[in-house]
XYZ file of C-alpha atoms in Angstrom:
745
model
C -74.091 -6.417 -125.380
C -76.864 -8.950 -125.675
C -75.726 -11.983 -127.613
C -79.057 -13.857 -127.647
C -81.695 -11.151 -127.997
C -84.339 -12.283 -130.468
C -87.141 -10.161 -129.087
C -86.651 -7.305 -131.534
C -86.576 -9.271 -134.777
C -90.167 -9.303 -135.973
C -90.815 -5.585 -135.776
C -87.412 -4.543 -137.118
C -87.390 -6.852 -140.115
C -89.951 -5.703 -142.664
C -90.407 -7.953 -145.670
C -90.716 -6.545 -149.196
C -91.554 -8.677 -152.231
C -89.502 -8.307 -155.406
C -90.351 -11.166 -157.707
C -89.178 -14.383 -156.042
C -86.833 -12.643 -153.585
C -87.736 -11.484 -150.101
C -85.815 -8.534 -148.723
C -85.449 -6.758 -145.419
C -84.581 -3.106 -144.890
C -81.437 -1.249 -143.884
C -82.512 2.316 -144.685
C -86.058 3.283 -143.723
C -87.844 5.228 -146.489
C -90.004 7.001 -143.901
C -86.914 8.991 -142.861
C -86.493 10.545 -146.318
C -88.786 13.528 -145.759
C -87.039 14.358 -142.468
C -83.619 14.138 -144.088
C -84.704 16.383 -146.976
C -86.017 18.929 -144.493
C -82.656 18.974 -142.704
C -80.898 19.628 -146.009
C -83.166 22.628 -146.554
C -82.785 24.266 -143.157
C -79.366 23.255 -141.770
C -76.097 24.557 -143.279
C -74.328 21.342 -142.173
C -76.797 19.044 -143.906
C -77.108 21.389 -146.891
C -73.339 21.167 -147.357
C -73.491 17.374 -147.197
C -76.226 17.401 -149.855
C -74.161 19.690 -152.089
C -71.160 17.403 -151.622
C -73.214 14.398 -152.697
C -74.781 16.092 -155.699
C -71.486 17.411 -157.036
C -69.258 14.389 -156.420
C -66.757 13.801 -159.250
C -64.573 11.178 -157.592
C -64.517 7.655 -158.975
C -63.495 5.985 -155.711
C -66.030 3.355 -154.696
C -66.886 4.933 -151.342
C -67.366 8.330 -153.022
C -69.516 6.988 -155.842
C -71.681 4.755 -153.685
C -71.858 7.017 -150.637
C -72.569 10.207 -152.575
C -75.037 8.835 -155.109
C -77.007 6.899 -152.508
C -77.470 10.131 -150.548
C -78.195 12.152 -153.684
C -80.845 9.597 -154.674
C -82.697 10.362 -151.431
C -82.205 14.134 -151.277
C -82.645 14.898 -154.992
C -85.330 12.461 -156.165
C -86.065 14.427 -159.338
C -82.708 13.273 -160.723
C -82.635 9.813 -159.201
C -82.063 8.096 -162.561
C -78.658 9.745 -162.839
C -77.639 8.489 -159.399
C -78.962 4.986 -160.028
C -76.935 4.780 -163.228
C -73.706 5.740 -161.448
C -74.302 3.191 -158.698
C -75.086 0.483 -161.256
C -72.018 1.335 -163.290
C -69.796 0.843 -160.251
C -71.571 -2.424 -159.457
C -71.038 -3.649 -163.022
C -67.349 -2.767 -163.032
C -65.406 -2.453 -159.800
C -67.623 -4.591 -157.569
C -68.123 -7.350 -160.153
C -64.375 -7.670 -160.789
C -63.199 -7.031 -157.212
C -60.752 -9.627 -155.928
C -61.158 -10.604 -152.283
C -57.885 -11.986 -150.946
C -57.240 -13.656 -147.560
C -55.070 -10.837 -146.212
C -55.640 -7.475 -144.568
C -55.498 -5.360 -147.721
C -57.496 -7.862 -149.742
C -60.256 -8.382 -147.191
C -60.573 -5.859 -144.368
C -59.710 -2.923 -146.641
C -62.018 -4.201 -149.405
C -64.892 -4.519 -146.948
C -65.442 -0.755 -146.818
C -66.242 -0.726 -150.536
C -68.823 -3.442 -149.980
C -70.240 -1.531 -147.019
C -70.981 1.541 -149.137
C -72.160 -0.653 -151.999
C -74.700 -2.545 -149.911
C -76.150 0.677 -148.484
C -76.447 2.084 -151.990
C -78.087 -1.060 -153.320
C -80.523 -0.993 -150.416
C -81.829 2.467 -151.302
C -82.109 1.985 -155.094
C -83.577 -1.518 -155.083
C -87.150 -0.219 -155.379
C -86.236 1.131 -158.810
C -84.623 -2.075 -160.081
C -86.280 -4.884 -161.974
C -86.420 -8.133 -160.043
C -83.874 -9.894 -162.234
C -81.457 -6.938 -162.054
C -81.791 -6.792 -158.290
C -81.209 -10.537 -158.084
C -78.069 -10.170 -160.195
C -76.606 -7.462 -157.961
C -77.654 -9.370 -154.860
C -75.699 -12.373 -156.100
C -72.601 -10.298 -156.906
C -72.544 -8.497 -153.574
C -73.289 -11.656 -151.601
C -70.463 -13.510 -153.352
C -67.934 -10.823 -152.396
C -69.181 -10.486 -148.829
C -69.046 -14.217 -148.196
C -65.425 -14.271 -149.343
C -64.401 -11.769 -146.646
C -62.147 -13.323 -144.048
C -63.644 -14.294 -140.708
C -61.527 -15.324 -137.760
C -58.863 -12.707 -138.552
C -59.065 -8.911 -138.586
C -62.404 -9.230 -136.857
C -65.011 -7.941 -136.990
C -65.229 -6.728 -140.623
C -66.224 -10.068 -142.159
C -69.014 -10.743 -139.690
C -70.154 -7.117 -139.869
C -70.740 -7.354 -143.600
C -72.462 -10.721 -143.301
C -74.698 -9.255 -140.626
C -75.598 -6.255 -142.783
C -76.239 -8.488 -145.778
C -78.588 -10.716 -143.782
C -80.453 -7.607 -142.658
C -80.688 -6.526 -146.302
C -82.218 -9.880 -147.281
C -84.429 -10.271 -144.214
C -82.669 -13.424 -142.981
C -83.373 -12.976 -139.294
C -81.759 -16.167 -137.955
C -78.473 -15.707 -139.808
C -78.520 -12.011 -138.927
C -78.657 -12.771 -135.215
C -75.940 -15.421 -135.541
C -73.666 -12.983 -137.384
C -74.506 -10.248 -134.876
C -73.261 -12.403 -132.007
C -70.026 -13.212 -133.882
C -69.513 -9.553 -134.790
C -69.964 -8.462 -131.200
C -67.484 -11.087 -130.000
C -64.930 -9.760 -132.472
C -65.751 -6.180 -131.566
C -65.212 -6.866 -127.867
C -61.619 -7.946 -128.552
C -60.795 -4.363 -129.472
C -61.564 -2.739 -126.127
C -61.462 -3.602 -122.433
C -65.067 -4.102 -121.270
C -64.557 -2.248 -118.006
C -62.985 0.938 -119.275
C -62.683 0.966 -123.068
C -58.879 0.959 -123.339
C -57.806 -0.775 -126.548
C -55.434 -3.749 -126.222
C -54.478 -3.381 -129.896
C -52.393 -0.285 -129.189
C -53.175 3.399 -129.446
C -52.266 3.905 -133.089
C -54.091 0.828 -134.281
C -57.358 1.638 -132.508
C -57.207 5.343 -133.408
C -56.687 4.543 -137.081
C -59.155 1.697 -137.362
C -61.937 3.508 -135.557
C -61.555 6.694 -137.625
C -60.568 5.581 -141.107
C -63.056 5.462 -143.975
C -61.268 2.291 -145.088
C -62.568 0.525 -141.984
C -66.199 1.623 -142.244
C -67.416 -1.970 -142.044
C -65.950 -2.008 -138.546
C -66.305 1.481 -137.187
C -69.588 2.642 -138.760
C -71.561 -0.524 -138.161
C -72.227 0.559 -134.565
C -74.113 3.595 -135.866
C -75.977 1.649 -138.542
C -77.097 -0.866 -135.931
C -78.316 1.944 -133.677
C -80.120 3.503 -136.640
C -81.846 0.195 -137.388
C -83.142 -0.006 -133.819
C -80.544 -2.032 -131.958
C -79.961 0.398 -129.095
C -77.086 -1.443 -127.449
C -74.020 0.485 -128.549
C -74.323 4.193 -127.740
C -74.961 3.171 -124.120
C -72.385 0.370 -123.879
C -69.868 1.408 -121.164
C -66.950 -0.296 -122.906
C -67.596 1.434 -126.227
C -68.223 4.774 -124.534
C -64.898 4.301 -122.733
C -63.234 3.424 -126.048
C -64.467 6.663 -127.645
C -63.252 8.706 -124.682
C -59.953 6.827 -124.676
C -59.388 7.373 -128.418
C -59.919 11.138 -128.395
C -58.804 11.956 -124.869
C -55.982 9.605 -123.914
C -54.698 7.504 -126.821
C -53.451 10.790 -128.280
C -51.193 13.554 -127.006
C -52.459 17.039 -126.066
C -51.666 18.079 -129.646
C -53.742 15.275 -131.093
C -51.036 12.845 -132.228
C -50.951 9.257 -131.092
C -49.052 7.982 -128.095
C -47.068 4.940 -129.218
C -48.204 1.662 -127.677
C -48.740 -1.667 -129.424
C -48.833 -1.774 -133.207
C -48.743 1.983 -133.746
C -47.151 2.731 -137.101
C -46.083 6.263 -136.218
C -47.454 9.620 -135.138
C -47.899 10.852 -138.712
C -49.457 7.849 -140.460
C -52.143 7.094 -137.889
C -54.502 9.890 -136.904
C -57.736 10.298 -134.980
C -59.300 11.892 -138.048
C -59.691 11.156 -141.748
C -59.938 14.296 -143.829
C -59.413 15.491 -147.365
C -58.407 19.128 -147.068
C -61.025 20.639 -144.751
C -63.551 17.924 -145.579
C -64.095 15.160 -143.037
C -64.518 11.780 -144.718
C -65.117 9.581 -141.678
C -67.706 11.096 -139.329
C -66.605 9.561 -136.049
C -64.582 12.511 -134.806
C -67.653 14.753 -135.110
C -70.249 12.193 -134.040
C -68.645 11.258 -130.713
C -71.532 13.065 -128.988
C -73.657 10.011 -129.767
C -71.588 8.243 -127.084
C -70.844 10.858 -124.403
C -70.376 14.611 -123.938
C -66.784 13.959 -122.874
C -65.957 11.972 -126.003
C -67.408 14.817 -128.092
C -65.428 17.565 -126.331
C -62.186 15.580 -126.544
C -62.862 14.859 -130.227
C -63.355 18.565 -130.917
C -60.000 19.235 -129.231
C -58.296 16.708 -131.485
C -60.016 18.156 -134.551
C -58.884 21.682 -133.695
C -55.449 21.048 -132.203
C -54.480 17.914 -134.137
C -56.097 18.238 -137.547
C -55.895 22.059 -137.296
C -59.381 22.430 -138.752
C -61.689 25.061 -137.289
C -64.454 25.122 -139.922
C -64.628 21.656 -141.437
C -67.276 20.267 -143.728
C -68.532 16.699 -143.742
C -68.505 14.772 -146.994
C -71.886 13.763 -148.364
C -72.066 10.008 -147.860
C -75.341 8.296 -146.999
C -73.745 6.653 -143.952
C -72.489 10.026 -142.687
C -75.924 11.534 -143.127
C -77.526 8.642 -141.257
C -75.140 9.091 -138.329
C -75.516 12.853 -138.140
C -79.274 12.985 -138.755
C -80.527 9.832 -137.099
C -84.140 8.800 -137.536
C -87.178 10.963 -138.056
C -88.728 9.382 -134.970
C -85.668 10.260 -132.866
C -85.377 13.738 -134.390
C -81.948 14.331 -132.843
C -79.667 15.658 -135.561
C -76.094 16.301 -134.476
C -74.115 19.456 -134.891
C -70.524 20.163 -133.972
C -68.409 23.174 -133.148
C -64.663 23.255 -132.495
C -65.341 25.911 -129.847
C -66.661 23.052 -127.717
C -63.138 21.603 -127.603
C -61.719 20.475 -124.275
C -58.385 18.875 -123.463
C -59.042 15.708 -121.492
C -58.076 15.896 -117.811
C -55.942 13.318 -116.023
C -57.666 9.964 -115.721
C -56.993 6.555 -114.205
C -58.467 3.653 -116.148
C -58.174 0.091 -114.909
C -55.795 -0.703 -117.775
C -54.213 2.689 -118.505
C -53.247 5.831 -116.629
C -52.815 9.308 -118.077
C -51.568 12.341 -116.142
C -52.038 15.643 -117.978
C -51.281 19.254 -117.103
C -54.296 21.003 -115.625
C -54.543 23.559 -118.419
C -56.171 23.872 -121.817
C -53.048 23.897 -123.968
C -51.710 21.763 -126.789
C -48.333 22.195 -125.054
C -49.582 20.444 -121.903
C -47.417 17.738 -120.352
C -48.616 14.144 -120.577
C -47.435 10.874 -119.012
C -49.203 7.547 -119.506
C -48.816 3.922 -118.502
C -50.265 0.784 -120.106
C -51.038 -2.256 -117.955
C -53.591 -4.605 -119.521
C -55.538 -6.989 -117.320
C -57.520 -9.040 -119.828
C -57.946 -8.802 -123.570
C -54.880 -9.098 -125.745
C -54.541 -9.791 -129.451
C -52.009 -9.895 -132.270
C -51.348 -6.156 -132.187
C -50.655 -6.096 -128.437
C -46.989 -5.763 -127.449
C -45.169 -6.945 -124.327
C -45.515 -3.554 -122.644
C -46.779 -4.151 -119.119
C -46.043 -1.047 -117.015
C -44.629 0.711 -120.082
C -44.621 4.510 -120.059
C -44.952 7.122 -122.788
C -44.647 10.883 -122.601
C -45.474 14.030 -124.541
C -45.023 17.675 -123.724
C -44.505 21.135 -125.140
C -46.032 20.015 -128.430
C -43.760 17.008 -129.050
C -43.579 13.289 -128.382
C -40.890 12.951 -125.696
C -40.806 9.271 -124.753
C -41.949 6.552 -127.163
C -42.428 2.837 -127.381
C -41.534 0.818 -130.458
C -44.666 0.950 -132.577
C -44.153 -1.087 -135.753
C -43.808 -0.941 -139.534
C -46.272 -3.641 -140.472
C -46.608 -7.399 -139.983
C -43.253 -9.228 -139.963
C -41.386 -6.117 -141.147
C -37.842 -5.485 -139.919
C -36.618 -1.879 -139.955
C -33.170 -0.920 -141.285
C -32.026 2.697 -140.983
C -28.471 3.997 -141.420
C -27.029 0.577 -140.681
C -29.163 0.106 -137.573
C -31.666 -2.732 -137.546
C -34.747 -3.390 -135.458
C -36.160 -6.825 -136.165
C -39.885 -7.460 -136.115
C -39.307 -9.805 -133.195
C -37.590 -7.020 -131.232
C -40.291 -4.487 -132.074
C -43.323 -6.665 -131.557
C -42.321 -9.237 -128.961
C -39.375 -7.933 -126.922
C -40.198 -5.731 -123.938
C -36.802 -4.056 -124.334
C -38.338 -2.046 -127.175
C -40.602 -0.237 -124.699
C -40.150 2.017 -121.677
C -40.528 -0.681 -119.083
C -38.557 -2.896 -116.708
C -37.099 -6.396 -116.982
C -35.102 -8.761 -114.789
C -31.782 -10.246 -115.915
C -32.421 -9.143 -119.493
C -35.345 -11.547 -119.829
C -38.182 -10.227 -121.971
C -41.691 -10.188 -120.539
C -43.426 -13.549 -120.660
C -46.981 -12.185 -120.852
C -48.673 -9.141 -122.361
C -50.760 -8.570 -119.252
C -50.335 -7.365 -115.703
C -52.577 -6.502 -112.775
C -53.628 -3.090 -114.021
C -53.538 0.360 -112.482
C -54.096 -0.608 -108.885
C -53.948 2.735 -107.121
C -53.723 6.433 -107.716
C -55.276 9.863 -107.444
C -55.655 12.917 -109.650
C -56.882 16.497 -109.315
C -54.047 17.628 -107.027
C -50.833 19.574 -107.585
C -49.189 16.158 -107.313
C -50.888 13.287 -109.179
C -50.022 9.626 -108.839
C -50.651 6.133 -110.160
C -49.336 2.664 -109.413
C -49.138 -0.098 -112.013
C -48.727 -3.652 -110.729
C -47.214 -6.617 -112.560
C -46.991 -10.086 -111.019
C -46.916 -12.184 -114.209
C -44.804 -10.467 -116.874
C -41.465 -10.760 -115.037
C -39.864 -13.269 -112.679
C -41.148 -11.455 -109.640
C -43.389 -8.515 -108.801
C -43.058 -4.982 -110.124
C -44.799 -1.925 -108.693
C -44.261 1.117 -110.915
C -45.283 4.414 -109.348
C -45.680 7.406 -111.637
C -45.800 10.839 -110.029
C -46.655 14.040 -111.877
C -45.552 17.234 -110.176
C -47.947 19.654 -111.848
C -46.744 23.172 -112.674
C -47.310 25.208 -109.497
C -45.641 27.779 -107.247
C -44.023 29.228 -110.373
C -42.158 25.973 -111.035
C -42.413 23.842 -114.177
C -43.993 20.404 -114.200
C -42.085 17.128 -114.393
C -42.368 13.408 -113.639
C -40.885 10.984 -111.130
C -40.898 7.210 -111.613
C -40.316 4.929 -108.646
C -39.852 1.229 -109.414
C -40.208 -1.319 -106.621
C -39.152 -4.836 -107.595
C -39.327 -8.072 -105.645
C -37.476 -10.742 -107.585
C -37.978 -14.461 -107.238
C -34.173 -14.691 -107.082
C -32.128 -13.149 -104.244
C -29.569 -11.713 -106.659
C -29.423 -10.558 -110.241
C -30.053 -7.390 -112.201
C -33.050 -5.172 -112.832
C -33.020 -3.509 -116.264
C -34.857 -0.203 -116.716
C -35.178 1.005 -120.319
C -35.850 4.560 -121.568
C -36.564 5.429 -125.219
C -36.502 9.204 -125.773
C -37.992 10.343 -129.089
C -34.621 11.513 -130.345
C -31.707 10.256 -132.391
C -28.893 10.912 -129.949
C -28.583 10.874 -126.187
C -26.002 13.188 -124.694
C -24.319 12.092 -121.470
C -24.299 14.971 -118.983
C -22.807 12.851 -116.219
C -21.934 9.228 -116.756
C -24.400 6.775 -115.199
C -26.354 9.700 -113.758
C -27.810 12.319 -116.121
C -28.766 12.087 -119.812
C -30.072 14.726 -122.190
C -32.180 14.304 -125.328
C -33.120 17.010 -127.817
C -36.301 16.338 -129.752
C -34.985 17.329 -133.144
C -33.932 15.971 -136.523
C -30.184 15.468 -136.697
C -28.234 16.463 -139.804
C -28.709 13.843 -142.508
C -31.623 12.152 -140.735
C -35.326 12.091 -141.651
C -36.928 11.829 -138.227
C -38.380 12.001 -135.702
C -41.502 13.905 -136.745
C -41.279 17.384 -135.193
C -44.468 19.407 -134.682
C -43.311 22.719 -133.189
C -40.443 25.162 -132.939
C -40.465 24.845 -129.166
C -37.106 23.014 -129.073
C -38.381 20.466 -126.591
C -35.924 18.352 -124.583
C -36.012 15.556 -122.039
C -33.534 15.131 -119.202
C -33.367 11.712 -117.554
C -31.814 11.628 -114.086
C -30.969 8.177 -112.734
C -31.340 9.253 -109.124
C -30.763 5.743 -107.799
C -27.177 4.841 -108.755
C -27.175 2.026 -111.346
C -24.544 -0.675 -111.425
C -24.002 0.129 -115.117
C -25.615 1.932 -118.050
C -25.532 1.019 -121.717
C -26.486 3.376 -124.522
C -27.979 1.083 -127.148
C -29.287 1.906 -130.590
C -32.379 0.890 -132.539
C -34.438 1.980 -135.561
C -37.657 3.951 -135.152
C -40.657 5.305 -137.020
C -40.153 3.841 -140.483
C -43.472 4.974 -141.984
C -44.366 8.368 -143.457
C -40.800 9.387 -144.267
C -39.679 10.054 -140.704
C -37.418 7.056 -140.158
C -34.456 7.508 -137.849
C -31.876 5.574 -135.872
C -32.161 6.230 -132.154
C -30.226 5.843 -128.922
C -31.911 4.437 -125.847
C -30.883 4.041 -122.207
C -30.501 0.565 -120.712
C -29.826 1.026 -116.988
C -28.894 -1.920 -114.757
C -29.452 -2.142 -110.987
C -28.341 -4.821 -108.531
C -30.957 -6.975 -106.852
C -30.073 -7.300 -103.170
C -31.983 -9.729 -100.962
C -34.601 -10.127 -103.707
C -35.275 -6.358 -103.766
C -34.576 -3.263 -105.842
C -36.014 0.239 -105.352
C -35.226 2.676 -108.136
C -36.032 6.365 -108.597
C -35.805 8.172 -111.949
C -36.633 11.813 -112.682
C -37.940 12.657 -116.167
C -37.795 16.400 -116.720
C -39.255 17.840 -119.956
C -38.215 21.309 -121.042
C -38.320 23.697 -123.980
C -37.128 27.194 -124.818
C -39.684 28.708 -122.388
C -39.498 26.091 -119.638
C -35.928 25.457 -118.436
C -34.714 22.214 -116.914
C -34.378 22.159 -113.144
C -31.060 21.751 -111.394
C -31.063 18.154 -110.161
C -28.707 16.400 -107.790
C -28.605 12.813 -106.593
C -29.285 11.857 -102.966
C -27.923 8.570 -101.624
C -27.820 6.918 -98.236
C -27.631 3.384 -96.948
C -31.436 3.048 -96.785
C -32.803 5.312 -99.522
C -31.957 7.160 -102.734
C -33.448 10.110 -104.512
C -32.978 13.579 -105.891
C -33.177 17.219 -105.006
C -34.899 19.116 -107.829
C -34.396 22.887 -107.676
C -36.261 25.520 -109.693
C -35.221 28.912 -108.307
C -37.036 29.318 -104.949
C -38.822 25.974 -105.265
C -36.979 22.891 -104.002
C -38.462 19.401 -104.219
C -36.963 16.327 -102.596
C -37.964 12.908 -103.975
C -36.884 9.737 -102.158
C -37.501 6.020 -102.474
C -36.774 3.129 -100.141
C -38.025 -0.325 -99.208
C -40.406 1.308 -96.738
C -39.432 -1.124 -93.983
C -37.368 1.164 -91.740
C -37.474 4.657 -90.274
C -35.268 7.249 -91.987
C -34.685 10.959 -92.099
C -33.427 13.531 -94.555
C -32.557 16.911 -93.117
C -35.450 17.723 -90.740
C -37.898 15.315 -92.427
C -38.536 11.927 -90.805
C -40.299 9.176 -92.708
C -40.968 5.536 -93.318
C -42.249 4.764 -96.773
C -41.598 3.550 -100.287
C -42.224 6.930 -101.945
C -41.517 10.348 -100.456
C -41.821 13.771 -102.075
C -41.895 17.107 -100.324
C -41.590 20.749 -101.382
C -40.235 23.922 -99.874
C -40.801 27.367 -101.350
C -38.329 30.044 -100.263
C -37.329 27.696 -97.465
C -40.898 27.195 -96.198
C -42.262 23.652 -96.082
C -45.465 23.624 -98.199
C -46.492 20.104 -99.245
C -45.702 16.423 -99.046
C -46.546 13.123 -100.738
C -45.928 9.803 -99.001
C -46.656 6.169 -99.613
C -45.795 4.754 -96.209
C -46.608 4.812 -92.511
C -45.262 8.175 -91.400
C -43.811 11.467 -92.532
C -43.300 14.633 -90.539
C -41.293 17.797 -90.471
C -39.523 17.641 -87.108
C -39.470 21.245 -86.016
C -40.841 22.962 -82.911
C -44.329 21.840 -83.889
C -44.595 18.807 -86.138
C -46.371 18.838 -89.497
C -47.170 15.435 -90.970
C -48.790 12.147 -90.029
C -48.352 8.692 -88.514
C -50.488 5.685 -89.505
C -50.872 2.131 -88.250
C -51.073 0.863 -91.848
C -49.437 1.935 -95.093
C -51.364 4.769 -96.725
C -50.803 6.997 -99.729
C -51.247 10.651 -98.861
C -50.744 14.033 -100.498
C -51.126 17.206 -98.452
C -50.702 20.834 -99.481
C -50.885 24.018 -97.383
C -53.961 26.221 -97.688
C -53.143 29.471 -99.414
C -54.096 31.360 -96.242
C -52.023 29.042 -94.001
C -55.042 27.872 -91.998
C -54.290 24.205 -92.475
C -53.692 21.673 -95.232
C -55.828 19.784 -97.713
C -55.240 16.815 -99.953
C -56.187 13.241 -100.659
C -55.596 9.826 -99.108
C -55.776 6.246 -100.405
C -55.921 3.439 -97.867
C -57.430 0.075 -97.058
C -58.495 1.500 -93.725
C -56.122 2.948 -91.159
C -55.845 4.835 -87.892
C -53.985 8.055 -88.657
C -52.616 10.790 -86.441
C -52.276 14.174 -88.130
C -49.896 16.844 -86.873
C -50.334 20.547 -87.541
C -50.004 23.732 -85.457
C -53.255 24.512 -83.584
C -55.031 21.682 -85.380
C -58.730 21.773 -84.481
C -60.605 19.714 -87.077
C -60.060 16.918 -89.551
C -62.567 16.658 -92.414
C -62.999 13.576 -94.576
C -64.896 14.061 -97.836
C -66.133 17.367 -96.458
C -67.510 15.954 -93.192
C -65.928 16.425 -89.777
C -64.240 13.183 -88.735
C -64.902 11.600 -85.358
C -61.860 12.098 -83.129
C -60.353 8.910 -81.654
C -57.978 10.868 -79.452
C -56.214 14.224 -79.639
C -53.737 16.551 -78.011
C -52.062 19.876 -78.617
C -51.405 20.207 -82.348
C -52.533 16.675 -83.229
C -55.702 14.654 -83.858
C -56.112 10.930 -84.455
C -58.963 9.656 -86.631
C -60.017 6.445 -88.360
C -59.690 6.604 -92.137
C -62.120 4.356 -94.025
C -61.026 2.227 -96.943
C -61.003 3.966 -100.286
C -60.191 7.246 -101.908
C -60.816 10.094 -99.439
C -60.385 13.859 -99.657
C -58.983 15.295 -96.460
C -58.738 18.718 -94.878
C -56.890 19.850 -91.757
C -58.245 23.039 -90.196
C -56.062 25.111 -87.909
C -57.167 27.765 -85.423
C -53.713 29.312 -85.317
C -53.859 33.094 -85.253
């Protein structure tokens, strides 16, 4: 955003004389005819007009928002609407107490937002002394709003007030302050919110935060075209509706997220949408709009909503007469967001359009943090089969401890102790920073998807956390593998890996190996919040043998009547020669998708698991990646190994390392002179393999029967050297699609 742009002031500010006072404009009267025409010809805008004309609520936002719109759309009865606006000004606004806390300032600001818009449109019908009186009242309240905390509501209202009065210099000063505060709420590069999923979802969709979330649209309406095209804000909108929420529209718990019921990506009253942002996301991007429609349909369960008749809503949906781009929305445009790798967040999602899709995410912030950010570097969260499966702490409000059934979670534990999240620590020491190095590698769009989160500051050492999503394929159900690679600054000690299933009790299937969690409400408990009858479960297999495991207990989800005491897994692993390499399988299931049969694999140099689903057998292995190893007929050197056989036939492999091959009569696999990350899957017609490779540049030899061609990003690669059943090529740095073509008959 431009912080010092003064070039647009003179033509945007239009002075109007009312006695001794000089005023600017917020709402342009030349748009009135266009807006009235929309109300006559569009069912959406006609419904908003009817809502405004027939409002009976006495809430400030309803009175001000509805009557300001009615004043414009029904001018024959404008006296009635002016009287109702003035009555609210003379009572509620005049006596409103602005207090230096969140409820007394940031919540109050939305009433002043609707009030100022209403005063702007009726001022032409007010005597100068009456207008001056209301100006003084509104100004007094706005200037009492807190600045420096809960940004940017206080600066937003100052900015809007200065626009109302035509004070260009103070407007531009407030605009710069507002934008600085706004920028704290999203990561400039990708839009991910450092405040936590629940906090950003709620604040950017609640009518009670209109001074924050609607000011973008009002600024665009007034001619400041800096927000609908801002990459960070576009990313924020896509993040909110596509990735901060589960496939069934409920929030994924990171940061100060109250709980999945209290904080929603919509604000409705029955089938009526109060806050327009979920239906106006198209102003930012087609993707944000499609994801928002998915949340509206699958989360709010509304297929034919109406939009309440507020002036601000009408402005957003109609825009200007000059622009002539009214919005419409249709839940049939809904689309579940696909997997995506942000710089600060990763989300892997089943490649299907279903509210029961599987979802795994990781948070790893690289820059902005604020009060609502938790110590959650490399923390994971999971949803699937219509339920939240793996959760982080959330919170119950500032400085609030939670006590449930004799179990206590202190605010310090919830808000500032990394043990309250699904992450990793060393020697029981909580994270020392809220930031890491981000999502540093990964790929999506394959049957196996992958990301790596890197942390070199939060713990006393370096942590690489690799998340692998084995998508449903070959008739097998999807699941997740987590491989943790730790280099400690101390040669010995303990790595602590923590798992928080969204359930009250954890059942031990095999001590220090396999744990089972049912996502259900136990007898006598109130939570967790359950959304389906799918009977979802989560099995956690500690494939790398821990030195010990503790089942600890905490208190969760205290808001909205779904409080419950919950078990969590605290697994400890020895650090040997400064290193630890740990593999965990997280297998979601429900009544239609059974859990796989999983066994542990151990050797001197690697650990892992065999995961069997009828004819499909996957083998996942982890090691230091510094030595050559083999398992059965597979030879490898790498940190992460995953391969699949179907009915005994080798079909695919994933490797982060320098070589992997199936040592049979004719090898299938690769060797590289540098570490690469590679996924390869057989063509359906067995004429080769295709996949994806990440590298910093490497010379790679590919092995496959009758291999004739290697294609990189669709183009035939130049052959360095070759022989029967193998070809060596140079792989450029980056993210490359790859195809091996065989001439085997």
